[in-house]
CSV table of C-alpha atoms and ligand atoms in Angstrom, one decimal:
chain,number,residue,atom,x,y,z
A,1,MET,CA,101.8,121.2,135.1
A,2,ARG,CA,100.8,118.6,132.1
A,3,SER,CA,99.3,115.4,132.2
A,4,THR,CA,101.0,112.6,130.8
A,5,PRO,CA,99.8,112.0,127.5
A,6,ALA,CA,97.4,109.3,126.8
A,7,VAL,CA,99.0,108.6,123.3
A,8,VAL,CA,103.0,108.2,122.9
A,9,ALA,CA,104.9,107.6,119.6
A,10,ALA,CA,108.0,107.1,118.3
A,11,THR,CA,109.4,107.0,114.9
A,12,ALA,CA,112.7,105.6,113.4
A,13,THR,CA,114.0,105.0,109.9
A,14,ASP,CA,117.1,103.8,108.2
A,15,VAL,CA,118.4,104.2,104.7
A,16,GLY,CA,118.9,100.0,104.4
A,17,ARG,CA,121.8,98.3,102.7
A,18,VAL,CA,121.1,98.7,99.2
A,19,ARG,CA,119.7,102.3,98.3
A,20,GLN,CA,121.7,105.4,98.7
A,21,LEU,CA,119.0,107.9,99.6
A,22,ASN,CA,116.4,107.7,102.2
A,23,GLU,CA,113.1,108.9,100.3
A,24,ASP,CA,110.7,108.1,103.1
A,25,ALA,CA,109.3,110.6,105.5
A,26,ALA,CA,107.2,110.4,109.0
A,27,LEU,CA,105.5,112.6,111.3
A,28,ALA,CA,104.2,112.1,114.9
A,29,ASP,CA,102.6,115.0,116.3
A,30,GLY,CA,99.9,114.8,119.0
A,31,THR,CA,97.0,112.4,117.7
A,32,LEU,CA,98.2,112.7,113.9
A,33,PHE,CA,101.0,110.2,112.3
A,34,VAL,CA,101.8,109.5,109.0
A,35,VAL,CA,104.5,107.6,106.7
A,36,ALA,CA,105.3,108.5,103.1
A,37,ASP,CA,107.4,106.5,100.9
A,38,GLY,CA,108.7,108.5,97.9
A,39,MET,CA,109.6,107.6,94.3
A,40,GLY,CA,111.3,109.0,91.4
A,41,GLY,CA,114.7,110.0,90.4
A,42,HIS,CA,117.3,113.1,91.1
A,43,GLN,CA,116.2,112.9,94.6
A,44,ALA,CA,112.2,114.0,93.9
A,45,GLY,CA,110.8,111.0,95.9
A,46,GLU,CA,112.2,112.5,98.8
A,47,VAL,CA,110.7,115.9,98.1
A,48,ALA,CA,107.3,114.0,97.0
A,49,SER,CA,107.6,112.3,100.7
A,50,ARG,CA,108.4,115.4,102.2
A,51,ILE,CA,105.8,117.5,100.9
A,52,ALA,CA,103.1,114.9,102.0
A,53,VAL,CA,104.5,114.9,105.3
A,54,GLU,CA,104.7,118.5,105.5
A,55,THR,CA,101.0,119.3,104.0
A,56,LEU,CA,99.1,116.6,106.8
A,57,ALA,CA,101.2,118.2,109.3
A,58,GLN,CA,99.1,121.3,108.8
A,59,LEU,CA,96.3,119.6,110.3
A,60,VAL,CA,98.4,119.4,114.1
A,61,GLY,CA,96.0,120.8,116.7
A,62,ARG,CA,93.1,121.8,114.3
A,63,PRO,CA,90.3,120.9,116.9
A,64,GLY,CA,87.2,118.8,115.8
A,65,LEU,CA,89.1,117.2,113.0
A,66,ARG,CA,87.0,115.1,110.3
A,67,PRO,CA,87.8,112.3,108.1
A,68,ARG,CA,86.7,114.6,105.1
A,69,ASP,CA,89.8,116.9,106.6
A,70,LEU,CA,91.9,114.0,106.2
A,71,ILE,CA,90.8,113.6,102.5
A,72,ASP,CA,90.9,117.3,101.7
A,73,GLN,CA,94.4,117.6,103.1
A,74,VAL,CA,95.8,114.6,101.4
A,75,GLU,CA,94.4,116.0,98.1
A,76,GLU,CA,96.0,119.2,98.6
A,77,ALA,CA,99.5,117.5,99.2
A,78,ASN,CA,98.7,116.1,95.6
A,79,ARG,CA,98.4,119.3,94.3
A,80,THR,CA,101.3,121.0,96.0
A,81,ILE,CA,103.5,117.8,94.6
A,82,LEU,CA,102.3,118.3,91.1
A,83,ALA,CA,102.7,122.1,91.0
A,84,SER,CA,106.4,121.7,92.7
A,85,ALA,CA,106.9,118.7,89.8
A,86,ALA,CA,105.8,121.5,87.2
A,87,GLU,CA,108.0,124.2,88.5
A,88,HIS,CA,111.0,121.8,88.7
A,89,PRO,CA,111.6,119.6,85.5
A,90,GLU,CA,113.9,117.3,87.3
A,91,ARG,CA,111.1,116.6,89.7
A,92,ALA,CA,108.8,115.3,86.6
A,93,GLY,CA,106.8,112.3,87.8
A,94,MET,CA,107.8,112.0,91.6
A,95,ALA,CA,105.2,110.7,93.7
A,96,THR,CA,104.6,109.2,97.0
A,97,THR,CA,102.6,106.8,99.1
A,98,LEU,CA,100.7,108.1,102.1
A,99,SER,CA,99.6,106.0,105.2
A,100,GLY,CA,98.1,107.9,108.1
A,101,LEU,CA,96.7,107.7,111.4
A,102,ALA,CA,94.5,110.6,113.2
A,103,ALA,CA,92.0,111.2,116.4
A,104,VAL,CA,89.0,112.6,114.5
A,105,THR,CA,85.4,113.9,115.8
A,106,VAL,CA,82.7,111.4,114.7
A,107,GLY,CA,78.9,111.6,116.1
A,108,GLY,CA,80.4,114.0,118.9
A,109,GLY,CA,83.3,111.0,119.9
A,110,GLU,CA,86.8,111.0,119.4
A,111,HIS,CA,87.9,107.8,117.0
A,112,TRP,CA,90.7,106.6,115.0
A,113,ALA,CA,90.7,107.4,111.3
A,114,VAL,CA,93.2,105.1,109.3
A,115,PHE,CA,93.9,106.7,105.5
A,116,ASN,CA,95.8,105.5,102.9
A,117,ILE,CA,96.8,105.4,99.6
A,118,GLY,CA,99.6,103.1,98.2
A,119,ASP,CA,101.4,100.3,99.6
A,120,SER,CA,102.8,101.7,103.1
A,121,ARG,CA,100.5,100.2,105.7
A,122,VAL,CA,98.9,100.8,109.1
A,123,TYR,CA,98.5,97.8,111.6
A,124,ARG,CA,96.6,97.8,114.7
A,125,LEU,CA,97.3,95.6,117.6
A,126,VAL,CA,94.4,94.8,120.0
A,127,ASP,CA,95.0,92.1,122.9
A,128,GLY,CA,98.1,90.6,121.0
A,129,ARG,CA,96.1,90.3,118.0
A,130,LEU,CA,97.8,92.0,115.0
A,131,THR,CA,95.5,93.4,111.9
A,132,GLN,CA,96.7,95.2,108.8
A,133,VAL,CA,94.0,98.1,108.5
A,134,SER,CA,94.9,99.5,105.5
A,135,VAL,CA,94.7,97.8,101.9
A,136,ASP,CA,97.8,97.9,99.6
A,137,HIS,CA,97.3,99.5,96.5
A,138,SER,CA,99.9,97.6,94.5
A,139,GLU,CA,100.2,95.3,91.7
A,140,VAL,CA,101.4,92.3,94.1
A,141,ALA,CA,98.6,93.0,96.6
A,142,ASP,CA,96.0,92.3,93.7
A,143,LEU,CA,98.0,89.1,93.0
A,144,VAL,CA,97.6,88.0,96.5
A,145,ARG,CA,94.0,89.1,96.7
A,146,ILE,CA,93.2,86.6,93.4
A,147,GLY,CA,95.1,83.9,95.0
A,148,ALA,CA,97.9,83.9,91.8
A,149,ILE,CA,100.6,84.5,94.6
A,150,THR,CA,101.3,84.2,98.5
A,151,GLU,CA,102.2,86.9,100.9
A,152,ASP,CA,105.6,85.4,101.3
A,153,GLU,CA,105.8,85.6,96.9
A,154,ALA,CA,104.4,89.0,97.1
A,155,LYS,CA,107.5,90.1,99.5
A,156,ARG,CA,110.1,88.8,96.7
A,157,HIS,CA,108.3,89.4,93.5
A,158,PRO,CA,109.7,91.6,90.9
A,159,ALA,CA,106.9,93.9,90.5
A,160,ARG,CA,106.7,94.4,94.4
A,161,ASN,CA,107.6,98.2,93.9
A,162,ILE,CA,105.0,99.0,91.7
A,163,VAL,CA,102.0,100.8,93.2
A,164,THR,CA,98.7,101.0,91.6
A,165,ARG,CA,97.7,104.5,93.4
A,166,CYS,CA,100.0,107.4,94.6
A,167,LEU,CA,100.1,110.8,95.2
A,168,GLY,CA,101.8,112.5,92.2
A,169,ARG,CA,99.1,111.9,89.6
A,170,GLU,CA,96.9,114.4,87.9
A,171,ALA,CA,93.6,112.2,88.3
A,172,LEU,CA,94.0,111.3,92.1
A,173,GLU,CA,92.9,107.9,92.9
A,174,PRO,CA,90.3,107.2,96.0
A,175,VAL,CA,92.0,107.6,99.5
A,176,ASP,CA,90.9,104.8,101.6
A,177,THR,CA,89.7,106.0,105.1
A,178,TRP,CA,88.9,103.7,108.1
A,179,VAL,CA,87.0,104.8,111.1
A,180,LEU,CA,87.8,102.8,114.4
A,181,PRO,CA,86.6,103.1,117.6
A,182,PRO,CA,89.2,103.8,120.6
A,183,HIS,CA,90.2,100.5,122.1
A,184,PRO,CA,92.0,100.6,125.5
A,185,GLY,CA,95.5,99.8,125.7
A,186,GLU,CA,95.8,99.5,121.8
A,187,ARG,CA,98.8,99.8,119.7
A,188,PHE,CA,99.3,101.2,116.2
A,189,LEU,CA,102.2,101.1,113.5
A,190,LEU,CA,102.6,102.7,110.5
A,191,CYS,CA,105.2,101.5,108.4
A,192,SER,CA,106.8,101.7,104.8
A,193,ASP,CA,107.2,98.5,102.5
A,194,GLY,CA,110.7,98.5,103.7
A,195,LEU,CA,109.5,97.0,106.7
A,196,THR,CA,106.5,95.0,105.5
A,197,ASN,CA,109.3,93.2,102.4
A,198,GLU,CA,111.5,91.9,105.2
A,199,LEU,CA,109.5,90.8,108.2
A,200,ARG,CA,106.5,88.5,108.3
A,201,ASP,CA,103.5,89.7,110.1
A,202,ALA,CA,104.2,87.3,112.8
A,203,GLU,CA,107.5,88.9,113.6
A,204,ILE,CA,106.0,92.4,113.4
A,205,ALA,CA,103.4,91.5,115.9
A,206,GLU,CA,106.0,89.8,118.3
A,207,VAL,CA,108.2,93.1,118.5
A,208,LEU,CA,105.2,95.5,118.6
A,209,ALA,CA,103.8,93.6,121.8
A,210,LEU,CA,107.0,94.1,123.3
A,211,ASP,CA,106.9,95.6,127.1
A,212,GLU,CA,109.2,98.7,126.2
A,213,GLU,CA,108.9,102.1,125.2
A,214,PRO,CA,107.7,103.1,122.0
A,215,GLN,CA,111.2,104.2,120.8
A,216,VAL,CA,112.8,100.9,121.6
A,217,VAL,CA,109.7,99.1,119.6
A,218,ALA,CA,110.5,101.4,116.7
A,219,ASP,CA,114.1,100.9,116.6
A,220,THR,CA,113.8,97.2,117.1
A,221,LEU,CA,111.8,96.9,114.0
A,222,VAL,CA,113.8,99.0,111.7
A,223,ALA,CA,116.8,97.0,112.9
A,224,ARG,CA,115.3,93.8,112.3
A,225,ALA,CA,114.4,94.8,108.7
A,226,VAL,CA,118.1,96.1,108.2
A,227,ASP,CA,119.2,92.9,109.1
A,228,ALA,CA,116.9,90.9,107.3
A,229,GLY,CA,118.3,92.5,103.9
A,230,GLY,CA,117.5,96.1,104.1
A,231,HIS,CA,116.7,96.1,100.4
A,232,ASP,CA,114.8,99.4,100.7
A,233,ASN,CA,114.4,102.1,103.0
A,234,VAL,CA,112.6,101.5,106.3
A,235,THR,CA,110.4,104.0,108.3
A,236,VAL,CA,108.0,103.1,111.1
A,237,VAL,CA,105.5,104.9,113.1
A,238,VAL,CA,104.7,103.4,116.7
A,239,ILE,CA,101.6,104.9,118.5
A,240,PHE,CA,100.9,103.3,122.2
A,241,VAL,CA,97.4,104.1,123.4
A,242,ARG,CA,97.6,104.1,127.2
A,243,GLY,CA,94.4,106.4,128.4
A,244,ASP,CA,91.5,108.1,126.9
A,245,VAL,CA,92.5,109.4,123.2
A,246,ALA,CA,90.0,112.5,123.9
A,247,ALA,CA,92.1,113.5,126.6
A,248,ASP,CA,95.0,114.2,124.5
A,249,VAL,CA,92.8,115.9,121.5
A,250,GLU,CA,91.3,118.4,124.4
A,251,GLY,CA,94.9,119.1,125.5
A,252,LYS,CA,95.8,120.3,122.2
A,253,THR,CA,92.8,122.5,121.5
A,254,ALA,CA,92.9,124.0,125.1
A,255,PRO,CA,93.8,128.0,125.0
B,1,MG,MG1,109.8,101.5,99.8
């Protein structure tokens, strides 16, 4: 009999009210979670985000995963996107963000690794406090950092869609990674900018903390972003940690 998993997750996505296509993609499998926000005409953004997610999905169930393995796989995703673009001229220039969370082994113990390139985000909720773990690679984030505009102004800024790093470029910019010690009862949120350009962090924190199942929380976040305007595709992965992460990782690697 299978025991109750320590990590439970749900995904939700919506095309929004403005876009014709949903170019976001998501993965939630065991202890590996990814959100990707594709960019490019002729449905190429959809291809780029799907390649990114499918390439990362190859790591699902691999024992003893290390942060370096995640970076290697992101680099592999970049090569695959470039190869696909070279083969299909209509996909030239396609690109995608990639934000992820995975259980990794560091120093003999299980930890969380967060990895990011682009302006999708990873948030963590511990004891009711929400923090953005990832750092946005975007022009508006640079402007916020130097104090030229506020967070709220960034959500409406004409340059809000311009990322400074992404997958799909010959010279891959560094992929940021963070290693976090697991914390009992913590929750994580991975999301595309279609969520964060519509909702303030305070509202995200309030919904993420709801005493509901992950699917209800995921659906609520997406519905709120669509209600708030739905200017872009909205995608979320919600992760609740209810017990020992190592138990789930071991469960995956058992024969
Ligand atoms: Mg987007």
